[in-house]
Coordinates of C-alpha atoms in Angstrom, one line a residue:
Chain A
M1 CA -14.8 -90.9 -18.8
L2 CA -15.0 -89.2 -15.7
L3 CA -14.2 -90.6 -12.5
P4 CA -13.6 -89.1 -8.9
H5 CA -10.5 -87.3 -8.8
L6 CA -9.9 -88.1 -12.6
T7 CA -10.7 -85.9 -15.0
R8 CA -9.8 -86.3 -18.8
A9 CA -8.2 -83.4 -20.4
A10 CA -10.5 -81.1 -18.6
P11 CA -8.4 -79.6 -15.7
H12 CA -11.1 -77.4 -14.4
L13 CA -14.0 -80.0 -14.2
R14 CA -14.9 -81.0 -10.9
A15 CA -15.4 -84.8 -10.7
A16 CA -18.7 -86.2 -9.2
S17 CA -18.5 -87.6 -5.7
T18 CA -19.2 -91.4 -5.1
A19 CA -18.7 -93.7 -2.3
A20 CA -17.2 -96.4 -4.5
T21 CA -13.6 -97.4 -5.2
L22 CA -13.1 -97.8 -8.9
A23 CA -10.5 -98.8 -11.2
A24 CA -9.6 -97.3 -14.6
A25 CA -6.4 -97.5 -16.9
L26 CA -4.5 -94.3 -17.2
K27 CA -4.4 -92.9 -20.5
A28 CA -2.2 -89.9 -21.8
G29 CA -4.5 -86.7 -21.3
D30 CA -5.8 -87.9 -17.9
A31 CA -5.5 -85.6 -15.0
L32 CA -5.5 -86.4 -11.5
R33 CA -6.7 -84.0 -8.8
S34 CA -5.8 -84.0 -5.1
R35 CA -8.3 -83.2 -2.3
R36 CA -7.8 -79.4 -0.9
R37 CA -4.9 -79.1 1.2
R38 CA -4.6 -76.3 4.0
F39 CA -0.9 -76.2 5.2
T40 CA -1.1 -75.2 9.1
E41 CA 1.5 -73.8 11.4
D42 CA 2.0 -77.2 12.7
D43 CA 2.4 -78.7 9.2
V44 CA 5.2 -76.1 8.5
A45 CA 6.8 -76.8 12.1
A46 CA 6.7 -80.4 11.5
Y47 CA 8.3 -80.1 8.0
A48 CA 10.9 -77.9 9.4
G49 CA 11.7 -80.6 12.1
V50 CA 12.2 -83.5 9.7
S51 CA 13.6 -81.5 6.7
G52 CA 16.2 -79.3 9.0
D53 CA 15.0 -76.2 6.8
R54 CA 14.4 -73.8 9.5
N55 CA 14.6 -70.8 7.1
P56 CA 12.8 -67.8 9.1
V57 CA 10.7 -67.1 6.0
H58 CA 8.8 -70.0 7.1
L59 CA 8.8 -69.5 10.6
D60 CA 8.8 -65.7 11.5
D61 CA 6.1 -63.5 10.4
A62 CA 8.2 -60.4 10.7
F63 CA 11.4 -61.8 9.1
A64 CA 9.0 -63.2 6.1
R65 CA 7.6 -59.7 5.7
G66 CA 10.9 -57.9 6.0
T67 CA 13.7 -59.7 4.5
G68 CA 11.6 -62.2 2.7
G69 CA 9.5 -59.7 1.0
F70 CA 6.3 -61.9 1.5
Q71 CA 3.5 -59.2 2.4
R72 CA 1.3 -62.0 4.3
G73 CA 4.0 -63.3 6.5
R74 CA 5.4 -66.8 6.7
V75 CA 5.2 -69.0 3.7
V76 CA 5.0 -72.7 3.4
H77 CA 8.2 -74.6 2.2
G78 CA 7.9 -74.9 -1.4
M79 CA 9.3 -78.3 -1.2
L80 CA 6.4 -79.3 1.3
V81 CA 3.7 -78.0 -1.2
A82 CA 5.6 -79.8 -4.1
S83 CA 5.3 -83.0 -2.0
L84 CA 1.7 -83.1 -3.0
F85 CA 2.7 -84.4 -6.3
P86 CA 4.3 -87.7 -5.5
A87 CA 1.9 -87.9 -2.7
L88 CA -1.0 -87.7 -5.2
I89 CA 0.7 -90.1 -7.8
A90 CA 1.3 -92.7 -5.0
S91 CA -2.4 -92.3 -3.7
H92 CA -3.7 -93.6 -7.3
F93 CA -0.6 -95.8 -8.0
P94 CA 0.9 -97.4 -4.8
G95 CA 4.5 -98.6 -5.6
A96 CA 5.1 -95.7 -8.0
V97 CA 8.7 -94.8 -8.0
Y98 CA 9.7 -91.3 -8.7
A99 CA 12.7 -90.8 -11.2
S100 CA 12.5 -86.9 -11.7
Q101 CA 10.6 -83.7 -10.9
S102 CA 11.1 -80.1 -12.1
L103 CA 9.7 -77.2 -10.0
K104 CA 9.1 -73.9 -10.7
F105 CA 7.9 -71.9 -7.7
A106 CA 5.5 -69.2 -9.2
A107 CA 3.7 -67.8 -6.4
P108 CA 3.9 -68.2 -2.6
V109 CA 1.7 -70.2 -0.4
Y110 CA 1.1 -68.9 2.9
V111 CA 0.5 -70.6 6.1
G112 CA -3.4 -71.3 6.1
D113 CA -3.7 -71.0 2.3
E114 CA -5.8 -74.0 0.5
V115 CA -4.1 -75.3 -2.4
V116 CA -5.2 -78.3 -5.0
A117 CA -2.4 -80.2 -6.7
Q118 CA -2.9 -81.6 -10.4
V119 CA -1.1 -84.1 -12.2
Q120 CA -1.8 -84.8 -15.9
A121 CA -0.2 -87.6 -17.9
L122 CA 1.6 -86.3 -21.0
H123 CA 3.3 -89.5 -22.2
I124 CA 3.1 -93.2 -21.3
K125 CA 5.8 -95.8 -22.2
A126 CA 5.9 -99.5 -21.3
T127 CA 9.5 -100.4 -20.0
G128 CA 9.7 -104.2 -18.9
A129 CA 7.0 -104.8 -16.2
R130 CA 6.4 -101.3 -15.4
H131 CA 5.3 -98.1 -17.4
I132 CA 7.1 -95.0 -17.3
V133 CA 4.8 -91.9 -17.2
K134 CA 5.7 -88.2 -17.7
F135 CA 3.3 -85.8 -15.8
A136 CA 2.7 -82.2 -15.9
T137 CA 2.5 -81.3 -12.3
K138 CA 0.7 -78.1 -11.3
C139 CA -0.4 -76.7 -7.8
F140 CA -3.2 -73.8 -7.8
M141 CA -4.7 -71.9 -5.0
D142 CA -8.1 -73.0 -4.4
D143 CA -9.2 -70.2 -6.6
E144 CA -7.7 -72.5 -9.4
E145 CA -6.6 -69.3 -11.1
T146 CA -3.2 -68.6 -9.4
L147 CA -0.5 -71.2 -10.4
V148 CA 2.0 -71.7 -7.5
I149 CA 3.8 -74.6 -8.6
D150 CA 4.5 -75.7 -12.3
G151 CA 6.6 -78.5 -13.5
E152 CA 7.0 -82.1 -14.7
A153 CA 7.6 -85.4 -13.1
M154 CA 8.6 -88.8 -14.4
A155 CA 7.5 -91.8 -12.4
F156 CA 7.5 -95.6 -12.9
L157 CA 4.3 -97.2 -12.3
P158 CA 4.0 -100.9 -11.3
T159 CA 0.7 -100.9 -13.2
L160 CA -1.6 -98.2 -15.4
Q161 CA -4.7 -99.5 -13.3
L162 CA -5.5 -96.7 -11.0
I163 CA -6.9 -96.7 -7.4
V164 CA -9.8 -94.1 -7.6
E165 CA -10.6 -93.0 -4.1
A166 CA -13.9 -91.9 -3.4
I167 CA -14.2 -88.1 -2.6
K168 CA -16.0 -87.9 0.8
Chain B
M1 CA 40.1 -69.8 0.5
L2 CA 38.8 -72.6 2.6
L3 CA 36.2 -72.3 5.5
P4 CA 34.1 -74.7 7.5
H5 CA 31.4 -76.3 5.2
L6 CA 32.5 -74.3 2.3
T7 CA 34.9 -75.6 -0.1
R8 CA 35.9 -73.7 -3.4
A9 CA 35.8 -75.8 -6.5
A10 CA 37.0 -78.7 -4.6
P11 CA 33.9 -81.0 -3.8
H12 CA 35.8 -83.7 -2.2
L13 CA 37.8 -81.7 -0.1
R14 CA 36.8 -81.9 3.7
A15 CA 37.0 -78.7 5.4
A16 CA 38.7 -78.2 8.8
S17 CA 36.7 -78.0 12.1
T18 CA 36.6 -74.9 14.0
A19 CA 34.5 -73.2 16.8
A20 CA 34.1 -69.8 15.1
T21 CA 31.3 -68.5 13.1
L22 CA 32.6 -66.6 10.1
A23 CA 31.3 -64.7 7.0
A24 CA 32.5 -64.7 3.6
A25 CA 30.8 -63.6 0.4
L26 CA 29.9 -66.4 -2.0
K27 CA 31.5 -66.5 -5.5
A28 CA 30.9 -68.6 -8.6
G29 CA 32.5 -72.2 -7.9
D30 CA 32.0 -72.1 -4.2
A31 CA 30.5 -75.4 -2.9
L32 CA 28.7 -75.8 0.4
R33 CA 28.2 -79.2 2.1
S34 CA 25.5 -80.2 4.5
R35 CA 26.5 -82.2 7.7
R36 CA 25.8 -86.2 7.1
R37 CA 22.3 -87.0 7.6
R38 CA 20.7 -90.1 8.4
F39 CA 17.1 -90.7 7.5
T40 CA 15.4 -92.9 10.4
E41 CA 12.2 -94.7 10.5
D42 CA 10.7 -91.9 12.5
D43 CA 11.7 -89.1 10.0
V44 CA 10.2 -91.1 7.2
A45 CA 7.0 -91.7 9.3
A46 CA 6.8 -87.9 10.3
Y47 CA 7.4 -86.8 6.6
A48 CA 4.6 -89.3 5.4
G49 CA 2.4 -87.7 8.0
V50 CA 2.8 -84.2 6.8
S51 CA 3.1 -84.6 3.2
G52 CA 0.4 -87.3 3.0
D53 CA 2.7 -89.5 0.9
R54 CA 1.9 -92.9 2.4
N55 CA 3.4 -94.9 -0.6
P56 CA 4.1 -98.3 0.8
V57 CA 7.5 -98.2 -1.0
H58 CA 8.5 -95.8 2.1
L59 CA 6.6 -97.7 4.8
D60 CA 6.6 -101.5 4.2
D61 CA 9.8 -103.5 3.7
A62 CA 8.1 -106.5 2.0
F63 CA 6.2 -104.1 -0.5
A64 CA 9.2 -102.2 -1.2
R65 CA 11.2 -105.3 -2.0
G66 CA 8.5 -107.0 -4.0
T67 CA 6.4 -104.2 -6.1
G68 CA 8.8 -101.6 -5.5
G69 CA 11.9 -103.7 -6.6
F70 CA 14.0 -102.1 -3.7
Q71 CA 16.4 -104.8 -2.5
R72 CA 17.0 -103.4 1.0
G73 CA 13.6 -102.5 1.7
R74 CA 11.9 -99.2 2.4
V75 CA 13.2 -96.2 0.9
V76 CA 13.2 -92.8 2.0
H77 CA 11.1 -90.3 0.0
G78 CA 13.0 -88.6 -2.7
M79 CA 11.4 -85.4 -2.0
L80 CA 12.5 -85.7 1.7
V81 CA 16.1 -86.4 0.7
A82 CA 15.7 -83.4 -1.8
S83 CA 14.8 -81.2 1.2
L84 CA 18.2 -81.0 2.2
F85 CA 19.1 -78.6 -0.8
P86 CA 16.9 -75.7 0.3
A87 CA 17.9 -76.6 4.0
L88 CA 21.5 -76.3 3.4
I89 CA 21.2 -73.0 1.2
A90 CA 18.8 -71.5 4.0
S91 CA 21.5 -72.5 6.7
H92 CA 23.9 -70.3 5.3
F93 CA 21.7 -67.6 3.8
P94 CA 18.6 -67.2 5.9
G95 CA 15.9 -65.4 3.8
A96 CA 17.0 -67.4 0.7
V97 CA 13.8 -67.8 -1.5
Y98 CA 13.6 -70.8 -3.8
A99 CA 12.8 -70.1 -7.3
S100 CA 13.0 -73.4 -8.9
Q101 CA 14.6 -76.9 -8.5
S102 CA 15.1 -79.8 -10.9
L103 CA 15.7 -83.3 -9.4
K104 CA 16.9 -86.5 -10.7
F105 CA 16.6 -89.4 -8.5
A106 CA 19.6 -91.5 -9.6
A107 CA 19.8 -94.0 -6.8
P108 CA 17.6 -95.1 -3.8
V109 CA 18.3 -93.9 -0.2
Y110 CA 17.2 -96.7 2.2
V111 CA 16.0 -95.9 5.7
G112 CA 19.2 -95.7 7.8
D113 CA 21.5 -94.5 5.0
E114 CA 23.8 -91.5 5.5
V115 CA 23.9 -88.9 2.9
V116 CA 25.6 -85.7 2.4
A117 CA 24.1 -82.9 0.2
Q118 CA 26.2 -80.4 -1.7
V119 CA 25.5 -77.2 -3.4
Q120 CA 27.7 -75.3 -5.8
A121 CA 27.1 -71.8 -7.0
L122 CA 27.4 -71.8 -10.9
H123 CA 26.2 -68.2 -11.5
I124 CA 25.5 -65.3 -9.6
K125 CA 23.4 -62.2 -10.9
A126 CA 22.4 -59.1 -8.8
T127 CA 18.7 -58.3 -9.3
G128 CA 17.6 -55.3 -7.3
A129 CA 18.5 -55.7 -3.6
R130 CA 18.8 -59.4 -3.9
H131 CA 21.1 -61.6 -5.9
I132 CA 19.8 -64.6 -7.8
V133 CA 22.0 -67.8 -7.8
K134 CA 22.0 -70.9 -9.7
F135 CA 23.2 -73.8 -7.9
A136 CA 24.2 -77.4 -8.9
T137 CA 22.6 -79.4 -6.3
K138 CA 23.9 -82.9 -5.5
C139 CA 23.3 -85.5 -2.9
F140 CA 25.8 -88.4 -2.3
M141 CA 25.8 -91.5 -0.2
D142 CA 28.3 -91.0 2.7
D143 CA 30.8 -93.0 0.7
E144 CA 30.7 -90.0 -1.6
E145 CA 30.9 -92.0 -4.8
T146 CA 27.2 -92.9 -5.2
L147 CA 25.1 -89.9 -6.5
V148 CA 21.4 -90.3 -5.3
I149 CA 20.1 -86.9 -6.4
D150 CA 21.4 -84.6 -9.0
G151 CA 19.9 -81.3 -10.2
E152 CA 19.8 -77.5 -10.2
A153 CA 18.2 -74.7 -8.1
M154 CA 17.7 -71.2 -8.5
A155 CA 17.4 -69.3 -5.4
F156 CA 17.1 -65.5 -4.4
L157 CA 19.6 -64.8 -1.6
P158 CA 19.3 -61.6 0.4
T159 CA 22.9 -61.2 0.7
L160 CA 26.0 -63.0 -0.7
Q161 CA 27.4 -62.8 2.8
L162 CA 27.1 -66.3 4.0
I163 CA 27.0 -67.6 7.6
V164 CA 29.6 -70.3 8.2
E165 CA 28.6 -72.5 10.7
A166 CA 31.4 -74.2 12.8
I167 CA 31.4 -78.2 12.3
K168 CA 31.1 -79.4 15.7

């Protein structure tokens, strides 16, 4: 079964576009994709403000190239890129509660780069009224070949019925 | 040796206040503490904006109490609280580059709660011109008894000389 933003064990398959909002039950193997996201200078500045992380590798091109060793200059905060995972899960499962997340920052994301986040359900277990789901969490450059973040998350979902938002 | 914001293998020891900026070399066992941080409604709204994570457990008190099961209402995004770790490391080591982070969200942080982040160097290894440091990363409620996030981070530091900012 293919649904917008939902591919089943087929990470590189693009889902068809539709205007409808559908519901389906999450199963092990299902993968959810985010929309493409380009982090702008303003995003990085806003995140630096709210997080307090003013590391010059994120704010100063010359410093990022020199001390940071980032050839193309300022990089997006890794934890800002990683925020795409809980955002993606919550967009399909409002009320999801994050239990854990591991993150390996595999490649830099530069200001202006477009990325796509993907979460794939690895294991689902009922626990009381909720379900706890282990997700593989990956973020790719828009070319879908460069893995920029790899890891796993555990989240409590209030239901396995997911909201499938239409890709506009 | 005790320095502002730096306690050596003494996580609960408060460092003395001073107006000076000092430098010292990080050693295994050293712990760095953040200032107390209270996440406000505005912080949560700003983070929801830049991350795209509009999970109603962060934005809607009634939803957070009901579906979310959070007795005191809206909770701060866990990944926003976790941003204190790279922010703390970068404040002492500008140019630090994050390699990995694991996070276990142990207890909720409600809007308005004050927290303190702590990173403790577990292992330091020279690698080319940099050092790679494994940190234990913990975040506590201001009472310092409730652990809200537990985990580990790996970061490349351009130098082990740390900037010790005065506590005002």
